Amino acid sequence: MSLTFKIAWRNIWKHKGKSLVIGFILFIGALLMTVGNGIISGMEQGMADNIVKLFTGDIVLISDEQESDAVLFGNMGGKPLKVIKNFEAAQKILAQETMIEQYLPVAGGMVMVLNEASEMEHTMLLGIDIHKYQQMFPDSFRLTEGRLFKPGERGILISEKYRKESYGLMDFWILPEDGELQKNNLTKEALAAADNLEFKRNLVFMGASTSNSTVDVRVPVKGIISYKSLNELWGHYCIVDIETFREAHNYLTGSQPVVQLSTEQETLLQDDSLDSFFGTDAVIEEQTTSEENYSVESLQELTKKEATTVYNPDAGSYNLVFIRLKKDVSQKEAVAQLNESFQKEKLPVRAITWKDAVGVIGSMAVLIKGALFLFILFIFFVAIIVIMNTLSMAALERISEIGMMRAVGARKWFLKKMFVYETGILSFFFGGIGILMGVIIIYILQAARFTTTNEFLQLVYGGDQLNPLFTGSDLLIVVSGLLIVTLIAVLYPLKVVGKIVPLDAIARE
Amino acid sequence: MNVIEITGVKKNYPLGTTTVHALRGVDLQVAKGSFLSIIGPSGSGKTTLLNIIGCIDSPSAGSAKIQGHEITALNDRQITDLRLHKIGFIFQTFNLIPVLNVRENVEFPLLLMRKYSKKEIDTRVEKLIKGVGLSEYIAHKPAELSGGQRQRVAIARALVTNPDIVLADEPTANLDSETSEAILQLMRDLNETEKTTFIFSTHDPEVLKYAKNIVKIKDGLIVGQE
Ligand SMILES: Nc1ncnc2c1ncn2[C@@H]1O[C@H](COP(=O)(O)OP(=O)(O)OP(=O)(O)O)[C@@H](O)[C@H]1O
Ligand SMILES: [Mg+2]
């Protein structure tokens, strides 16, 4: 045992009170840092798992004309999402890309929901091909009432959250087309009014901001769904068949109702004359984005080229593509590679990570992380101040002892080392216990499986369930945090120690 | 050869708005192997002079050479090493490291020197502790010792490195006459055998009997030498 260590060790025991003060603060700091970090890690992991697995995949494709990346929650009340132009070409790239496991084109956006009194409310809608959706996200939601709409069938799946919300706002209780009232699914208020509830089995809505040319669409409610995770968040979205979505957003139209384009009526489209008229994105785009003008020639050219693809449902309009990557493929790399490919082909498409796409929640996560980080920083700050003070006091209290050691021939560094050791030992011991306790708490929290329906808490949890994590990198973060605190806290006391001169050994009262 | 050469040393302490002139121009040469006693009334500057010789204080003016090193020209580290290797210091107020026991306090400077083996250290330390009559207390902490016993530990610590110069500020002030004499005898023996230079301040006429030379100091000036 080195001399310095021996003296440091014994001083810790001699000055128990001070050691305990410093130890306690280090313990609390390490504990909070471990648990906080664990919650953040769990949140990030949970978010990533839930959102990637259940809702968006790893990467989202959007139109390059889209200003903000935050397409899923970021633009509530804003403009509708831009349609992805020349989707077919983009699809070819996706099909060839080996990093991609699966992808799913969808249409997302907000619609206004009308009631009989022409009052308006809004909901987020996700227009999907139900068959493909279930292939890509089989666990995304479960039915609580009714049934799913069949491929090609018109229908909407209402989220539990939206049903409750719409009851609160518009006083009707949504039921599946041919479903019975299930009393145990009612909210408290609805249950109280159960005897004279007004039911609604279909909804009328229109695309939120498709300015002049909106179409009111009536769509039957097929089922009520509950999302597997982050229900409070994802519950903002109801799920509708893609054709209804397109219709509501006027993606396909002009004078002709989209119904004619729906899968049920595909036969109509087999007529050659209609073919060239409705079958292409180019025509669709021409009518929805008025600022663009295709020349008649180019239009003819486009229609000719695309004519053969008219029966392919994919030829319709999409504004989002959810992409799931193969295992162990880096999101960043995939995004970069896809964007490179799109640029090469001059396609107006942009690949973004799911994090960018969820925007608001993504940044909410960053905010929560930041808040926790600030909190830990605050703990650090307090810890540093307390330790600094206590150590400086200790240095001054031992001034004649230290001066004497200097007089006897101890170099400044020897005495500084003594203080570093003292603090280091305390930091190691109490910090270690703090980390250990923190890890135990994390495991207890994991085992307790706390769940929440609170929207904010779901964000903190990264899902419905609190599932904090403790990984090697977390340990590294906490240990380096502890180290930094210890080093900063000891700096000033070391300065005090350094100023003690041999003459201080000779106490003069 | 002079191990200590002090010329025109002044030491001023600022005290509020005034200045205390603790030393007003001291010249002193001490030859190797001296056994020198500094005497003078309280407040005359004995401690101040010893502090300067012992390199734990620096003169306000003048020059102080310890074994040829001008101490005002040395940096902190050089001075520290000079203290460690060349000088043994016994303070007027005995200072020990509270968390170390008698043995550990005495071996402290030896460990700092990093020069001796564990065995050498042990034999030296034990010999000196025996010399100051504390063998029974070797494992005691300073808090468990009397004032005189602590003083003896400090003396043992000052002598353990076998320094060229030992400075002692009233080393026997807290000791009974019997112990005093034993310790003075120990110092004289070291002085004879190792040619260690001893400088000590004292009020005690008994101590003066051991001194080979005496320097009288008054009001910060040397007023006599014999
Ligand atoms: N740090 C200091 N600040 C102010 N004055 C000081 C300081 N150290 C010493 N003095 C003054 O210098 C003078 C000499 O002090 P010093 O301690 O050298 O005397 P001394 O001869 O050792 O006295 P004593 O026999 O009482 O120990 C005294 O007047 C003292 O008050
Ligand atoms: Mg004195």
mmCIF file of N, CA and C in Angstrom, chain A residues 40 43-44 47 355 359-376 456 459-460:
data_model
loop_
_atom_site.group_PDB
_atom_site.id
_atom_site.type_symbol
_atom_site.label_atom_id
_atom_site.label_comp_id
_atom_site.label_asym_id
_atom_site.label_seq_id
_atom_site.Cartn_x
_atom_site.Cartn_y
_atom_site.Cartn_z
ATOM 1 N N ILE A 40 -33.544 6.772 -19.964
ATOM 2 C CA ILE A 40 -33.336 7.340 -21.301
ATOM 3 C C ILE A 40 -33.029 6.229 -22.312
ATOM 4 N N MET A 43 -36.066 4.344 -22.953
ATOM 5 C CA MET A 43 -36.971 5.143 -23.759
ATOM 6 C C MET A 43 -36.564 5.083 -25.226
ATOM 7 N N GLU A 44 -35.282 5.301 -25.454
ATOM 8 C CA GLU A 44 -34.813 5.306 -26.842
ATOM 9 C C GLU A 44 -35.011 3.946 -27.495
ATOM 10 N N MET A 47 -38.801 3.275 -27.899
ATOM 11 C CA MET A 47 -39.316 4.066 -29.016
ATOM 12 C C MET A 47 -38.918 3.431 -30.332
ATOM 13 N N LYS A 355 -36.879 8.522 -37.280
ATOM 14 C CA LYS A 355 -36.799 9.550 -36.236
ATOM 15 C C LYS A 355 -37.166 10.907 -36.796
ATOM 16 N N GLY A 359 -40.722 13.228 -36.160
ATOM 17 C CA GLY A 359 -40.558 14.634 -35.795
ATOM 18 C C GLY A 359 -40.937 14.970 -34.367
ATOM 19 N N VAL A 360 -42.177 15.334 -34.178
ATOM 20 C CA VAL A 360 -42.599 15.826 -32.872
ATOM 21 C C VAL A 360 -42.218 14.867 -31.751
ATOM 22 N N ILE A 361 -42.598 13.597 -31.928
ATOM 23 C CA ILE A 361 -42.235 12.680 -30.840
ATOM 24 C C ILE A 361 -40.738 12.520 -30.797
ATOM 25 N N GLY A 362 -40.132 12.480 -31.985
ATOM 26 C CA GLY A 362 -38.679 12.372 -32.020
ATOM 27 C C GLY A 362 -38.078 13.492 -31.201
ATOM 28 N N SER A 363 -38.546 14.710 -31.476
ATOM 29 C CA SER A 363 -37.951 15.830 -30.765
ATOM 30 C C SER A 363 -38.431 15.865 -29.317
ATOM 31 N N MET A 364 -39.639 15.332 -29.080
ATOM 32 C CA MET A 364 -40.096 15.215 -27.699
ATOM 33 C C MET A 364 -39.127 14.325 -26.929
ATOM 34 N N ALA A 365 -38.737 13.251 -27.596
ATOM 35 C CA ALA A 365 -37.788 12.339 -26.953
ATOM 36 C C ALA A 365 -36.497 13.072 -26.645
ATOM 37 N N VAL A 366 -36.087 13.892 -27.623
ATOM 38 C CA VAL A 366 -34.868 14.667 -27.398
ATOM 39 C C VAL A 366 -35.067 15.630 -26.234
ATOM 40 N N LEU A 367 -36.267 16.209 -26.175
ATOM 41 C CA LEU A 367 -36.571 17.143 -25.089
ATOM 42 C C LEU A 367 -36.518 16.451 -23.730
ATOM 43 N N ILE A 368 -37.146 15.287 -23.675
ATOM 44 C CA ILE A 368 -37.160 14.544 -22.416
ATOM 45 C C ILE A 368 -35.743 14.168 -22.030
ATOM 46 N N LYS A 369 -35.026 13.729 -23.047
ATOM 47 C CA LYS A 369 -33.630 13.378 -22.835
ATOM 48 C C LYS A 369 -32.868 14.601 -22.331
ATOM 49 N N GLY A 370 -33.121 15.716 -22.985
ATOM 50 C CA GLY A 370 -32.457 16.951 -22.584
ATOM 51 C C GLY A 370 -32.810 17.333 -21.161
ATOM 52 N N ALA A 371 -34.103 17.169 -20.814
ATOM 53 C CA ALA A 371 -34.547 17.525 -19.473
ATOM 54 C C ALA A 371 -33.855 16.647 -18.433
ATOM 55 N N LEU A 372 -33.821 15.358 -18.717
ATOM 56 C CA LEU A 372 -33.155 14.438 -17.800
ATOM 57 C C LEU A 372 -31.671 14.764 -17.702
ATOM 58 N N PHE A 373 -31.127 15.092 -18.858
ATOM 59 C CA PHE A 373 -29.715 15.446 -18.920
ATOM 60 C C PHE A 373 -29.439 16.684 -18.065
ATOM 61 N N LEU A 374 -30.332 17.682 -18.205
ATOM 62 C CA LEU A 374 -30.175 18.908 -17.427
ATOM 63 C C LEU A 374 -30.284 18.610 -15.942
ATOM 64 N N PHE A 375 -31.227 17.729 -15.627
ATOM 65 C CA PHE A 375 -31.414 17.357 -14.237
ATOM 66 C C PHE A 375 -30.143 16.719 -13.677
ATOM 67 N N ILE A 376 -29.593 15.822 -14.466
ATOM 68 C CA ILE A 376 -28.360 15.157 -14.030
ATOM 69 C C ILE A 376 -27.224 16.170 -13.929
ATOM 70 N N PHE A 456 -47.849 11.436 -22.127
ATOM 71 C CA PHE A 456 -46.502 11.925 -21.840
ATOM 72 C C PHE A 456 -45.626 10.810 -21.275
ATOM 73 N N LEU A 459 -44.244 8.523 -23.721
ATOM 74 C CA LEU A 459 -43.048 9.030 -24.385
ATOM 75 C C LEU A 459 -41.824 8.764 -23.526
ATOM 76 N N VAL A 460 -41.970 9.003 -22.216
ATOM 77 C CA VAL A 460 -40.846 8.771 -21.310
ATOM 78 C C VAL A 460 -40.490 7.286 -21.282
#
